[in-house]
Short mmCIF file of C-alpha atoms and ligand atoms in Angstrom, two decimals:
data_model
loop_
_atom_site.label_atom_id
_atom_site.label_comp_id
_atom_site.label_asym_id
_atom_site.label_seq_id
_atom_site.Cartn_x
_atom_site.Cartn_y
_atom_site.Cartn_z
CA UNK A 26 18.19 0.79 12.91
CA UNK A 27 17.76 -2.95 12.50
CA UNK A 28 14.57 -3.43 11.06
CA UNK A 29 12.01 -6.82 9.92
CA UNK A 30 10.18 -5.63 6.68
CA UNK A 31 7.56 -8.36 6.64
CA UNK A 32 6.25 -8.58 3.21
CA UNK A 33 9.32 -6.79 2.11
CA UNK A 34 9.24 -9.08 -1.36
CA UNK A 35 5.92 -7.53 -2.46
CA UNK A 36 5.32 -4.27 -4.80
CA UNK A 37 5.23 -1.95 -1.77
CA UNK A 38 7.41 -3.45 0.67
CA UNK A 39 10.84 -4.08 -2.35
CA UNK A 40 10.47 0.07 -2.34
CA UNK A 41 10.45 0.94 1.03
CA UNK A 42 13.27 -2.26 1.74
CA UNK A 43 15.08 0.23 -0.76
CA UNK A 44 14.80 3.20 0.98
CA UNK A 45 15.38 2.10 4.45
CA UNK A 46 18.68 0.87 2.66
CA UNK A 47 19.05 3.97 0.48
CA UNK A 48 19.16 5.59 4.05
CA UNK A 49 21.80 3.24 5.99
CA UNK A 50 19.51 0.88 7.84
CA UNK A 51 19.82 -2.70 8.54
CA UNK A 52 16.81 -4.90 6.90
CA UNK A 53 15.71 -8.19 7.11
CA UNK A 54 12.57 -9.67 4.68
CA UNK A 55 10.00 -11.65 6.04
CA UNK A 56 7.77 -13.14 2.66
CA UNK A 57 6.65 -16.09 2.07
CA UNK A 58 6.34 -14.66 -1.64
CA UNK A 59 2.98 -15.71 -2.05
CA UNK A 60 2.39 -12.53 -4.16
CA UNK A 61 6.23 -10.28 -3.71
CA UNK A 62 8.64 -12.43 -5.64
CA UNK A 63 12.96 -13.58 -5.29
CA UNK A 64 13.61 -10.96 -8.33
CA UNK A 65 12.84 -7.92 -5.71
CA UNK A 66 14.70 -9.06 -2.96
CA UNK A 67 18.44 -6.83 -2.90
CA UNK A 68 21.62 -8.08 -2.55
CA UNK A 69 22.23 -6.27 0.79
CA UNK A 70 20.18 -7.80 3.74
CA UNK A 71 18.99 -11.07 4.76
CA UNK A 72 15.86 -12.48 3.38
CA UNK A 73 14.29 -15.27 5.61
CA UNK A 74 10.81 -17.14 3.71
CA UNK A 75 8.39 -17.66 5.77
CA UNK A 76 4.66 -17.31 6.80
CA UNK A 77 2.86 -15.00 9.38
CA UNK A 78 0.97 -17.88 10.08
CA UNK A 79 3.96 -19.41 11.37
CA UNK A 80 4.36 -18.97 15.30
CA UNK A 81 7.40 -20.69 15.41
CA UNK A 82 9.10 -19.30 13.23
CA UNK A 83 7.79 -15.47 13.65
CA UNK A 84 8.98 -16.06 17.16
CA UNK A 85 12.42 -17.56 15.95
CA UNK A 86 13.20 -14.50 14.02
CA UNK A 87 12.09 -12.11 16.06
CA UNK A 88 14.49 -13.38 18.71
CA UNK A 89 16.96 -11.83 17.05
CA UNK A 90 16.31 -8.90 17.92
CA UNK A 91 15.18 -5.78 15.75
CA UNK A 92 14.48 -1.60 16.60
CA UNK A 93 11.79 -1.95 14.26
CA UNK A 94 8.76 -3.93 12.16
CA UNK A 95 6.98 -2.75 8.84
CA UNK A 96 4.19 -4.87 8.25
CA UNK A 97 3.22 -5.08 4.65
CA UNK A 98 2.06 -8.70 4.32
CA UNK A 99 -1.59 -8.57 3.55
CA UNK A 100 -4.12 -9.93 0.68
CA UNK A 101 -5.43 -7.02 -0.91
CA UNK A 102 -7.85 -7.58 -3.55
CA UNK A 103 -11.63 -5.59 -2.44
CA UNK A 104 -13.41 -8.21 -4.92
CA UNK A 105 -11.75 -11.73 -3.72
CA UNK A 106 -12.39 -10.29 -0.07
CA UNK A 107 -15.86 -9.85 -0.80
CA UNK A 108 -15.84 -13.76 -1.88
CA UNK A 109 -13.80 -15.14 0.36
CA UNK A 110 -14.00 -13.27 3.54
CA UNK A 111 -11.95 -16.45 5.20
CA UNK A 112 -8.98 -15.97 3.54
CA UNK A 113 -8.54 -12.43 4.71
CA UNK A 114 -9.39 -13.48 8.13
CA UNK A 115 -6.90 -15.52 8.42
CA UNK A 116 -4.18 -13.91 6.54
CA UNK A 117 -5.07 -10.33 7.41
CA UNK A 118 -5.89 -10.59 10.78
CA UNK A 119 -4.30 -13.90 12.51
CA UNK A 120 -1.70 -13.12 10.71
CA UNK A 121 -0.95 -9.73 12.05
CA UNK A 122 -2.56 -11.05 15.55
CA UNK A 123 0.49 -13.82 15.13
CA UNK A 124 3.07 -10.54 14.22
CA UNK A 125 2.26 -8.55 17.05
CA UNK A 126 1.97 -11.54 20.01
CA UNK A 127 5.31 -12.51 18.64
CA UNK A 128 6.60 -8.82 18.75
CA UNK A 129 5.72 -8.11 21.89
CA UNK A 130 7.37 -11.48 23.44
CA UNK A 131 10.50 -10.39 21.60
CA UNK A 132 10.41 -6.50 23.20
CA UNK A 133 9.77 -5.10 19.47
CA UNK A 134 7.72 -1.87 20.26
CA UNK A 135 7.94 0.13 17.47
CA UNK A 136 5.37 -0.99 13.90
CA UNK A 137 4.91 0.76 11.00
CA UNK A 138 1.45 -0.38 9.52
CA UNK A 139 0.34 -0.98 5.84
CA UNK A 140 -2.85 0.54 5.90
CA UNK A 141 -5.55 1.79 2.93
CA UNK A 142 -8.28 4.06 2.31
CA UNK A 143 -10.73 1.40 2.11
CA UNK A 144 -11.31 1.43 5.74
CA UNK A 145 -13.16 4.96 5.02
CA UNK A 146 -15.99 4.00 2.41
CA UNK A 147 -17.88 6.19 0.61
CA UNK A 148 -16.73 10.01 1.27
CA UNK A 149 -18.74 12.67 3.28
CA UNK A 150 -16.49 15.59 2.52
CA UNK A 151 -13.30 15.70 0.33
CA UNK A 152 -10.48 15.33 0.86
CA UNK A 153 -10.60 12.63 3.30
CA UNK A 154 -8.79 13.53 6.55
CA UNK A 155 -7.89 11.02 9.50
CA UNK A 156 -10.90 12.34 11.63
CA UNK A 157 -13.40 11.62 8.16
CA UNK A 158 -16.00 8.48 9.55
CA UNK A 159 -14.20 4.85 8.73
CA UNK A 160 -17.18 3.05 7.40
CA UNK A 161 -15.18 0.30 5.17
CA UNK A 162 -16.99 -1.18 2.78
CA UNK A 163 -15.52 -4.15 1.61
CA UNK A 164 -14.17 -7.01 3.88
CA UNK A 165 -10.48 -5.91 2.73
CA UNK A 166 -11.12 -2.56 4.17
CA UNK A 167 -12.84 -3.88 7.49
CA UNK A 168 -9.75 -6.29 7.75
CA UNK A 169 -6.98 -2.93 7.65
CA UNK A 170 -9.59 -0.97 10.40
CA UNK A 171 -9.50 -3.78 12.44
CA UNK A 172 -5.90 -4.46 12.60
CA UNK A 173 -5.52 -0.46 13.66
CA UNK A 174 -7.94 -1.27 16.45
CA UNK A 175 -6.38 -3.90 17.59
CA UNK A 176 -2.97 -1.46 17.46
CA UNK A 177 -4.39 0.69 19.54
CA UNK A 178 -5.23 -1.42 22.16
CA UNK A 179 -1.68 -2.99 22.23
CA UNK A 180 -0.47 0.50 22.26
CA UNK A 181 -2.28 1.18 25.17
CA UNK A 182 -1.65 -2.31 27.25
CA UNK A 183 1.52 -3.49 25.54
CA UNK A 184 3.19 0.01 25.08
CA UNK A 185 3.45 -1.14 20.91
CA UNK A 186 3.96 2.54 19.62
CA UNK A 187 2.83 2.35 15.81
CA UNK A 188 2.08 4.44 12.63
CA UNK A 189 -0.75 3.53 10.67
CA UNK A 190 -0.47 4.15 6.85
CA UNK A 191 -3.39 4.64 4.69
CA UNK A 192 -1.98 4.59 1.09
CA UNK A 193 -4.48 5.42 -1.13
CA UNK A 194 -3.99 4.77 -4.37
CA UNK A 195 -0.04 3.39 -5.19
CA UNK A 196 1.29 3.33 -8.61
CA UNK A 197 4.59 3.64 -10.02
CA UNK A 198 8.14 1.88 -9.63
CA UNK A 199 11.55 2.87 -8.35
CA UNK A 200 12.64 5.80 -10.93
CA UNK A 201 16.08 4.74 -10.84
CA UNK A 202 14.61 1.48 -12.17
CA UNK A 203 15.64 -0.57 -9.36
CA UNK A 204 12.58 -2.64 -8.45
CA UNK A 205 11.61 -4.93 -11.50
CA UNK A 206 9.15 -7.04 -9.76
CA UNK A 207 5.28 -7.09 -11.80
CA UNK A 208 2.58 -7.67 -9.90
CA UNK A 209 0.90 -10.97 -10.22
CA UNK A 210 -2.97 -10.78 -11.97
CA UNK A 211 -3.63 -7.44 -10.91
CA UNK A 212 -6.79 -5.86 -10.03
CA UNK A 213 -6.01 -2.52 -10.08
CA UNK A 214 -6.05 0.17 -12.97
CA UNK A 215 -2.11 1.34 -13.35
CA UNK A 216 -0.91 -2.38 -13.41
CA UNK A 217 -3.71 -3.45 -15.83
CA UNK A 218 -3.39 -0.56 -18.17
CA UNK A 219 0.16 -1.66 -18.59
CA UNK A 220 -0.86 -4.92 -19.38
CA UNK A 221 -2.70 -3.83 -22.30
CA UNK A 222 -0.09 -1.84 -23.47
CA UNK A 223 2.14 -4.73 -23.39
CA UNK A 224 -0.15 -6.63 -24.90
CA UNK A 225 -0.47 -9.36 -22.11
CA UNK A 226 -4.26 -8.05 -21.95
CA UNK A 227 -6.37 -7.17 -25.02
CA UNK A 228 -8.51 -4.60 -23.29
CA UNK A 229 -9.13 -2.27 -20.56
CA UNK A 230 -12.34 -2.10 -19.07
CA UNK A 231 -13.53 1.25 -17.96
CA UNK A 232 -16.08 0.42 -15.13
CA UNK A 233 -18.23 3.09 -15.21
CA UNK A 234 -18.61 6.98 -17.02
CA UNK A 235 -21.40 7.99 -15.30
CA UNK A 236 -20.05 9.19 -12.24
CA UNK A 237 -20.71 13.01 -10.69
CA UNK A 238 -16.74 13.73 -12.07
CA UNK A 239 -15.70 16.31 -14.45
CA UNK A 240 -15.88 13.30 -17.32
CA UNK A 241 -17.91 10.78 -16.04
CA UNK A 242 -15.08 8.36 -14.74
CA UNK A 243 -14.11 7.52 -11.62
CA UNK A 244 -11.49 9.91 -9.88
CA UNK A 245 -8.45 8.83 -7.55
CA UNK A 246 -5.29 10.01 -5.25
CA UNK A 247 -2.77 7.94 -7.16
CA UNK A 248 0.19 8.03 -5.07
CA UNK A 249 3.75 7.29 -6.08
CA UNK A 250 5.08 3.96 -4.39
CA UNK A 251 8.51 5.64 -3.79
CA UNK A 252 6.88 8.34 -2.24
CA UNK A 253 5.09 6.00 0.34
CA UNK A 254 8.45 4.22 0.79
CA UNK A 255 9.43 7.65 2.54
CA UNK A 256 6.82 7.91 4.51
CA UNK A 257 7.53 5.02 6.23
CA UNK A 258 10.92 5.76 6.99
CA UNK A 259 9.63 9.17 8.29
CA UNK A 260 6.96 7.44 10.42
CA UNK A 261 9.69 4.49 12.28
CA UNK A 262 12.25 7.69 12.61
CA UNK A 263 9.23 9.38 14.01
CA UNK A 264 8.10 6.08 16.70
CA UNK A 265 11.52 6.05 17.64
CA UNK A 266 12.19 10.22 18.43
CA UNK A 267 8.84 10.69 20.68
CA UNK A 268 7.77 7.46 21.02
CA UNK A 269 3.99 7.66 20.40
CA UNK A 270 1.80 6.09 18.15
CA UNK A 271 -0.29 8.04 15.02
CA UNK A 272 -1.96 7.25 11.80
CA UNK A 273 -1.48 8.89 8.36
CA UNK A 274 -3.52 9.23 5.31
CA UNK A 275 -0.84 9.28 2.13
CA UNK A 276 -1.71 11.46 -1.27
CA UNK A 277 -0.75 13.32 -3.43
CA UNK A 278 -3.25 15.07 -2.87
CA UNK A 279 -4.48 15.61 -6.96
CA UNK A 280 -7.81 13.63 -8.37
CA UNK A 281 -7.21 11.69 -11.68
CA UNK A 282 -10.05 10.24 -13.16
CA UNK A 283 -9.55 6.79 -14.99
CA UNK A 284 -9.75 8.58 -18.60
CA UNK A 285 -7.13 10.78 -17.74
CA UNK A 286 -5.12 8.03 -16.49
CA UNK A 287 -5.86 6.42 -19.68
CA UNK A 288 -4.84 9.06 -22.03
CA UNK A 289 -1.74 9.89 -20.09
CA UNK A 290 -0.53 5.93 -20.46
CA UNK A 291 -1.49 6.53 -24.28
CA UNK A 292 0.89 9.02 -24.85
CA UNK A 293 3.62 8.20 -22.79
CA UNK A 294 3.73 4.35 -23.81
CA UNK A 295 2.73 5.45 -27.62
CA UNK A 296 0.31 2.57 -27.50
CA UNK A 297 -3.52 2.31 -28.12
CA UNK A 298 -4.10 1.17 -24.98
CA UNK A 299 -7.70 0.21 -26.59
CA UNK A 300 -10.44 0.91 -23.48
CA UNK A 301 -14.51 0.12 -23.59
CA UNK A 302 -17.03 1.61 -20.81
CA UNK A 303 -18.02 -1.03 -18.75
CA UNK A 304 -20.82 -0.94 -15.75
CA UNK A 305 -19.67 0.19 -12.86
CA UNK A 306 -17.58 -1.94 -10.20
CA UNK A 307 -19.84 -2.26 -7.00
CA UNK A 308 -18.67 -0.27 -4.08
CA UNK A 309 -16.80 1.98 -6.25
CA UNK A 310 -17.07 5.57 -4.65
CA UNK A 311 -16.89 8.39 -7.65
CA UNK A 312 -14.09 10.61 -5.94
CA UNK A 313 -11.68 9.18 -3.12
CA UNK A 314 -8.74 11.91 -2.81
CA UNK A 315 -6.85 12.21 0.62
CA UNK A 316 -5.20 15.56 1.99
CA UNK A 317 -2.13 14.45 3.46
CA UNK A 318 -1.62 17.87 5.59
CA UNK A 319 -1.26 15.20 8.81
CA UNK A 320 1.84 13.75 7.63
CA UNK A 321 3.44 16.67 5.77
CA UNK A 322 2.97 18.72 9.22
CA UNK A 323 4.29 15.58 12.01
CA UNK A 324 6.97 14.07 9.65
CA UNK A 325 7.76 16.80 7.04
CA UNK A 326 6.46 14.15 4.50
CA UNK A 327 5.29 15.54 0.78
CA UNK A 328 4.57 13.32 -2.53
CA UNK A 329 7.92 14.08 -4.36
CA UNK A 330 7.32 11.81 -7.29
CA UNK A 331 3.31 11.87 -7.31
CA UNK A 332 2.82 13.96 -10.85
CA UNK A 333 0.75 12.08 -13.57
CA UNK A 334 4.00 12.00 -16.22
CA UNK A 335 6.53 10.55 -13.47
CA UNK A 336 3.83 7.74 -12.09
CA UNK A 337 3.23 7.33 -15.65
CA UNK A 338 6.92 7.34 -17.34
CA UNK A 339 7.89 4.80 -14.46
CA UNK A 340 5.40 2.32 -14.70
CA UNK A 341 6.02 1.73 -18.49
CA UNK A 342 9.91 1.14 -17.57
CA UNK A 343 9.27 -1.47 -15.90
CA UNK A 344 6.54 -2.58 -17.88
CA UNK A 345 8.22 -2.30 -21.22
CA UNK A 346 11.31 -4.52 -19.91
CA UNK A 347 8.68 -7.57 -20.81
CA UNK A 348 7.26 -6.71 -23.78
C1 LIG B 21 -9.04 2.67 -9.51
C2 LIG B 21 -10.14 3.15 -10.44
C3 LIG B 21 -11.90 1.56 -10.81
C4 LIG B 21 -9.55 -1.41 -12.95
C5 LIG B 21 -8.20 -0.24 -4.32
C6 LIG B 21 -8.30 -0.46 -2.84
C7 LIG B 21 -7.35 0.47 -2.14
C8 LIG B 21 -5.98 0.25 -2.67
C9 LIG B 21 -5.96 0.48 -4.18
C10 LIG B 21 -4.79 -1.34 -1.29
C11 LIG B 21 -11.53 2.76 -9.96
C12 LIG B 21 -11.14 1.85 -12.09
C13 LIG B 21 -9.92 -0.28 -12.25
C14 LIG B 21 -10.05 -1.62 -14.26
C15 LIG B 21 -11.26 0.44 -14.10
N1 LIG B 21 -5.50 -1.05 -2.38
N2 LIG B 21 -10.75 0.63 -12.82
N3 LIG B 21 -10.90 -0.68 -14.79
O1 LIG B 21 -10.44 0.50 -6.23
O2 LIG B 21 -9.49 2.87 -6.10
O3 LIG B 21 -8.56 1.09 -4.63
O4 LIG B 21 -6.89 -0.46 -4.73
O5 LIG B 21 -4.55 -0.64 -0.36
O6 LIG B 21 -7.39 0.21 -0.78
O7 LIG B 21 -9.60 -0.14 -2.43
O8 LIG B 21 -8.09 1.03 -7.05
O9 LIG B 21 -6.88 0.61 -9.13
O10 LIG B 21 -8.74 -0.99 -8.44
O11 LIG B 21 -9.31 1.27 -9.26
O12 LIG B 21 -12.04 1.26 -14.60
O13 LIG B 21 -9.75 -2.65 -14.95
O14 LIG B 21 -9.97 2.52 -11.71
O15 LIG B 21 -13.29 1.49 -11.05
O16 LIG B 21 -12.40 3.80 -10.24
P1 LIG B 21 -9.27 1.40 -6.04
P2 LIG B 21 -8.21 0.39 -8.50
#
C-alpha cells in the first residue's frame, strides 16, 4: 500500500514508519517536527515538512494519491492541556478536522487513529475494555474522544472507514536499535527515568505511594512501542480486507507500578536512578491496565515485546548512546 504517516517523525510514528517498511509498503511522512525530529526519518520514503494546519498543503499532498493515512500528529502532554486547552484545540482537533476534510476531497477512506486511554478516566472495573464508560479527564483525553466522534460520523456520511488506537502506556525503542530519536522534555515516567540515569536529570519524582496498589505506587499497562507499530499495520490491513471501521484498546495486558518500574531501570542500567515520594499528580487514577482481547481476537494482534526486561533493556540503548 501507499500510505501518509502524518507525524511519522515523532516517537510513535518513526516505529510504525518502520514497520510498514519492514513489511513492503510505500510511506510518505507528514511532520512538521515540532516534537518527532530529521534523525528518525529513514532513508527509504519521502518525507514532506509540513503542518496539519496547513490546508494547502494537506490538500497538495494528498493529491497524490495514497491507500492509506496514520494519523499520529497530536500534542500530548495531560498537564500543558490542562493549561492551555487552546493549543490542543487547535492542534488536536482543527488539525485532524483539516486531515480528514482534506482526505476525503482526495478519496482517502481508510485512517488509522492515534488514540489513548485518557479518553476513559478513572476506571470502574479492570481491565478497561472498549465498552468501559469514556469519561476523559483531562483536556488531552477529551481532545482524542472527540476526534473518534467526529470519525464516526465521517464514517457514517463520508464512508471514512477507520481504526481507533488507544495506546495506553508506550515505552521502549526499536530492539534492533533502529530508531534513535529522544523525546524532547518528557513528561512521562520511562523517558524521565532514563534521564536520570543518564544524568541529564538529578532526580525522579515518585508522585504518590499511597495508592490502593500492592506498594503504594501508581500501577500501569506499559506497552512496547514496536508492539503498537504492529497493531497498526494489522488495523490498515484490516480497513482495507472488510472495509469497516473499529476501535482498539492496546496492552500488554500486565500492571507495573512506578517502583517496580524503578527498580527494574536500576538493575538493568546499573545506575542509582536516585527517586523521592512526591504528592500525587492530580487526575492520576491508581490502576489503568487495558485487556486487549478486542484486538488479539479481530487482527490476531498480541504484545510481542511488552515484558518489563525487553521495555526496559531497550530504552537504556537508546538512552545510553548519549550519555
Ligand atoms: C505513569 C505513572 C505517574 C512521571 C499519560 C497519558 C496517556 C499516555 C501516556 C498518550 C503515573 C508516574 C510519572 C514522573 C511519576 N499518553 N510518574 N513520576 O500519566 O499513565 O499516561 O501518558 O497517549 O494517554 O495519560 O503516563 O508516564 O506520565 O505516568 O511518578 O516523573 O508514572 O504518576 O502513575 P500516564 P506517565
Amino acid at each position: 500500500m501507499k500510505l501518509l504517516v502524518v507525524g511519522g517523525a515523532g516517537y510513535i510514528g518513526s516505529h510504525v514508519v518502520r514497520c510498514f517498511l519492514d513489511n513492503g509498503h510505500n510511506v510518505t511522512v507528514f511532520d512538521n517536527l515540532s516534537t518527532g525530529c530529521r534523525e528518525n526519518l529513514f532513508k527509504e520514503g519521502e518525507f514532506i515538512q509540513g503542518d496539519i494546519l496547513d490546508i494547502p498543503l494537506l490538500q497538495e499532498v494528498m493529491a497524490g494519491g495514497f491507500d492509506g493515512l496514520v494519523h499520529l500528529a497530536a500534542l500530548k502532554s495531560v498537564e500543558e492541556s490542562m493549561s492551555f486547552p487552546e493549543k490542543y484545540s487547535v492542534n488536536n482537533i482543527t488539525g485532524t478536522l483539516n486531515l480528514l476534510n482534506a482526505a476525503s476531497e482526495s478519496g482517502i477512506r481508510h485512517i488509522v487513529f492515534s488514540s489513548s486511554a485518557a479518553i476513559f478516566g478513572n476506571p470502574q472495573y479492570l481491565p478497561i475494555d472498549e465498552d468501559h464508560l469514556k469519561n476523559p479527564p483531562n483536556y488531552y483525553g477529551f481532545t482524542k474522544l472527540e476526534i473518534e466522534h467526529i470519525l464516526q460520523w465521517y464514517d457514517r456520511l463520508k464512508k471514512i472507514r477507520f481504526a481507533a488506537l488507544r495506546y495506553f502506556n508506550a515505552v521502549g525503542y526499536d530492539p534492533e536499535g533502529r530508531i534513535a530519536g529522544l523525546e524532547k522534555n518528557p513528561a512521562n515516567l520511562v523517558p524521565i527515568i532514563m534521564e536520570v540515569a543518564t544524568g541529564k536529570r538529578k532526580k525522579l519524582q515518585i508522585f504518590g505511594d499511597d495508592y490502593d496498589t500492592r506498594d503504594g505506587t501508581c500501577i500501569r499497562d506499559y506497552v512496547h512501542v514496536s508492539d503498537l507499530a504492529t497493531a497498526h499495520l494489522l488495523a490498515m490491513e484490516y480497513i482495507h480486507k472488510f472495509n469497516t471501521s473499529d476501535c482498539f484498546n492496546l496492552g500488554s495486558e500486565k500492571g507495573t507500578s512506578v517502583l517496580e518500574m524503578v527498580e527494574s531501570a536500576r538493575e538493568i542500567t546499573g545506575k542509582p536512578i536516585p527517586a523521592e515520594i512526591a504528592p500525587r499528580r492530580p487526575g492520576d487514577p491508581g490502576n489503568l491496565v487495558a485487556t486487549s482481547a478486542k484486538a488479539y481476537k479481530t487482527l490476531k494482534w498480541k504484545a510481542q515485546y511488552s515484558d518489563l526486561p525487553t521495555l526496559m533493556e531497550s530504552s537504556w540503548n537508546a538512552y545510553k548512546k548519549h550519555l
